[in-house]
Amino acid sequence: MMKIANTPKPPYYAVIFTSLRTEAEENYESTADRMVELAMEQPGYLGHEFARSGLGVTVSYWDSLESIRNWKQHTEHLDAQEKGRETWYQAYKTRICLVERDYGFEAD
Amino acid sequence: MMKIANTPKPPYYAVIFTSLRTEAEENYESTADRMVELAMEQPGYLGHEFARSGLGVTVSYWDSLESIRNWKQHTEHLDAQEKGRETWYQAYKTRICLVERDYGFEAD
């Protein structure tokens, strides 16, 4: 079970990746797992959250635009992005955002 | 089936609401549906995306911080937020973000 990402005090960055899958499974799960593993090792990675129910919404959190750019250009990630467009995704949208404020709630 | 939100050219705002539910169902679905209906009627609403698989990730898009503030203070929404803390959510986090850049992909 995933958890709410334990991000630092704002400002920091969020990448919202919203996607619609095709029906092709071809290594999708293993590649997705590998991308999470790899993202977590990148400089500036702060956390991520994911859910899918029809639409998939992945949000990853980063310390700077430079970290986001480096992760986007990572060789293994570039291969996965290409395979995503060829095989796994019908459509996606990526939004690069500055998180200005956050607040939360936890039940006792 | 939900769609990827058709937002305008940046800059605009995103509210990322990540949540963990309790097991209490008590009007959750009907209230969630009503909140979507109501949000869509608010000035400055630009779209939303939602997925849940364990974690729930809802992103709503807005034209300004003022629109976000007004929606947060909407009477019916305030009631739902209170009920959320009392009944439906174990924990949640809300992040207010400025979307600086976006890009997308659609298969032919």
mmCIF file of C-alpha atoms in Angstrom, chain B residues 2-102:
data_model
loop_
_atom_site.group_PDB
_atom_site.id
_atom_site.type_symbol
_atom_site.label_atom_id
_atom_site.label_comp_id
_atom_site.label_asym_id
_atom_site.label_seq_id
_atom_site.Cartn_x
_atom_site.Cartn_y
_atom_site.Cartn_z
ATOM 1 C CA MET B 2 -12.240 9.778 -16.802
ATOM 2 C CA LYS B 3 -10.226 11.811 -19.245
ATOM 3 C CA ILE B 4 -7.036 13.796 -19.079
ATOM 4 C CA ALA B 5 -8.078 17.358 -18.212
ATOM 5 C CA ASN B 6 -8.027 19.729 -21.146
ATOM 6 C CA THR B 7 -6.332 22.640 -19.400
ATOM 7 C CA PRO B 8 -5.282 25.923 -21.047
ATOM 8 C CA LYS B 9 -1.730 27.045 -21.705
ATOM 9 C CA PRO B 10 0.230 27.557 -18.440
ATOM 10 C CA PRO B 11 0.527 29.287 -16.075
ATOM 11 C CA TYR B 12 -2.467 28.057 -14.089
ATOM 12 C CA TYR B 13 -2.879 26.402 -10.685
ATOM 13 C CA ALA B 14 -3.185 22.788 -9.569
ATOM 14 C CA VAL B 15 -4.431 21.452 -6.237
ATOM 15 C CA ILE B 16 -3.061 17.966 -5.557
ATOM 16 C CA PHE B 17 -5.181 16.188 -2.938
ATOM 17 C CA THR B 18 -3.718 12.847 -1.872
ATOM 18 C CA SER B 19 -5.746 10.746 0.550
ATOM 19 C CA LEU B 20 -5.998 7.492 2.446
ATOM 20 C CA ARG B 21 -9.560 6.407 3.177
ATOM 21 C CA THR B 22 -10.959 4.752 6.265
ATOM 22 C CA GLU B 23 -13.375 1.874 5.747
ATOM 23 C CA ALA B 24 -16.407 4.082 6.431
ATOM 24 C CA GLU B 25 -18.587 4.382 3.319
ATOM 25 C CA GLU B 26 -21.354 6.602 4.818
ATOM 26 C CA ASN B 27 -22.377 8.782 1.863
ATOM 27 C CA TYR B 28 -18.781 9.017 0.670
ATOM 28 C CA GLU B 29 -19.545 8.307 -2.993
ATOM 29 C CA SER B 30 -22.565 10.570 -3.219
ATOM 30 C CA THR B 31 -20.726 13.402 -1.472
ATOM 31 C CA ALA B 32 -17.669 12.957 -3.707
ATOM 32 C CA ASP B 33 -19.923 13.085 -6.796
ATOM 33 C CA ARG B 34 -21.651 16.192 -5.461
ATOM 34 C CA MET B 35 -18.305 17.899 -4.767
ATOM 35 C CA VAL B 36 -17.179 17.264 -8.358
ATOM 36 C CA GLU B 37 -20.478 18.642 -9.683
ATOM 37 C CA LEU B 38 -20.145 21.703 -7.445
ATOM 38 C CA ALA B 39 -16.436 22.284 -8.208
ATOM 39 C CA MET B 40 -17.223 22.299 -11.930
ATOM 40 C CA GLU B 41 -19.667 25.164 -11.366
ATOM 41 C CA GLN B 42 -17.158 27.362 -9.515
ATOM 42 C CA PRO B 43 -15.585 30.426 -11.135
ATOM 43 C CA GLY B 44 -12.069 29.651 -12.283
ATOM 44 C CA TYR B 45 -12.448 25.840 -12.416
ATOM 45 C CA LEU B 46 -10.374 24.446 -15.308
ATOM 46 C CA GLY B 47 -10.660 20.655 -14.933
ATOM 47 C CA HIS B 48 -9.844 17.717 -12.691
ATOM 48 C CA GLU B 49 -8.364 14.229 -12.713
ATOM 49 C CA PHE B 50 -8.843 11.434 -10.196
ATOM 50 C CA ALA B 51 -7.607 7.926 -9.548
ATOM 51 C CA ARG B 52 -7.676 5.617 -6.542
ATOM 52 C CA SER B 53 -5.865 2.336 -5.979
ATOM 53 C CA GLY B 54 -5.245 2.238 -2.255
ATOM 54 C CA LEU B 55 -4.005 5.816 -2.314
ATOM 55 C CA GLY B 56 -6.373 8.363 -3.870
ATOM 56 C CA VAL B 57 -4.905 11.148 -5.987
ATOM 57 C CA THR B 58 -7.207 13.979 -7.087
ATOM 58 C CA VAL B 59 -5.837 16.935 -9.011
ATOM 59 C CA SER B 60 -8.056 19.932 -9.730
ATOM 60 C CA TYR B 61 -6.990 22.843 -11.923
ATOM 61 C CA TRP B 62 -7.837 26.504 -11.349
ATOM 62 C CA ASP B 63 -7.160 29.895 -12.908
ATOM 63 C CA SER B 64 -5.976 31.614 -9.701
ATOM 64 C CA LEU B 65 -5.294 31.286 -5.982
ATOM 65 C CA GLU B 66 -8.432 33.329 -5.362
ATOM 66 C CA SER B 67 -10.599 30.715 -7.118
ATOM 67 C CA ILE B 68 -8.953 27.971 -5.040
ATOM 68 C CA ARG B 69 -9.591 29.935 -1.846
ATOM 69 C CA ASN B 70 -13.225 30.550 -2.738
ATOM 70 C CA TRP B 71 -13.812 26.869 -3.469
ATOM 71 C CA LYS B 72 -12.129 25.848 -0.204
ATOM 72 C CA GLN B 73 -14.491 28.213 1.692
ATOM 73 C CA HIS B 74 -17.687 27.138 -0.123
ATOM 74 C CA THR B 75 -20.231 26.220 2.574
ATOM 75 C CA GLU B 76 -21.154 22.809 1.207
ATOM 76 C CA HIS B 77 -17.481 22.039 0.621
ATOM 77 C CA LEU B 78 -16.594 23.064 4.206
ATOM 78 C CA ASP B 79 -19.192 20.574 5.495
ATOM 79 C CA ALA B 80 -17.687 17.850 3.303
ATOM 80 C CA GLN B 81 -14.161 18.672 4.520
ATOM 81 C CA GLU B 82 -15.287 18.345 8.128
ATOM 82 C CA LYS B 83 -17.039 15.062 7.448
ATOM 83 C CA GLY B 84 -13.880 13.917 5.634
ATOM 84 C CA ARG B 85 -11.752 14.464 8.733
ATOM 85 C CA GLU B 86 -14.350 12.896 11.030
ATOM 86 C CA THR B 87 -15.282 9.890 8.933
ATOM 87 C CA TRP B 88 -13.828 9.165 5.494
ATOM 88 C CA TYR B 89 -10.112 9.905 5.681
ATOM 89 C CA GLN B 90 -7.328 8.374 7.716
ATOM 90 C CA ALA B 91 -4.986 11.021 6.351
ATOM 91 C CA TYR B 92 -4.705 13.475 3.507
ATOM 92 C CA LYS B 93 -2.360 16.087 2.127
ATOM 93 C CA THR B 94 -3.248 19.100 -0.029
ATOM 94 C CA ARG B 95 -0.631 20.815 -2.160
ATOM 95 C CA ILE B 96 -1.244 24.141 -3.912
ATOM 96 C CA CYS B 97 0.924 24.426 -7.028
ATOM 97 C CA LEU B 98 1.643 26.784 -9.864
ATOM 98 C CA VAL B 99 1.754 24.829 -13.145
ATOM 99 C CA GLU B 100 4.650 26.384 -15.022
ATOM 100 C CA ARG B 101 4.872 24.107 -18.051
ATOM 101 C CA ASP B 102 3.038 21.170 -19.587
#
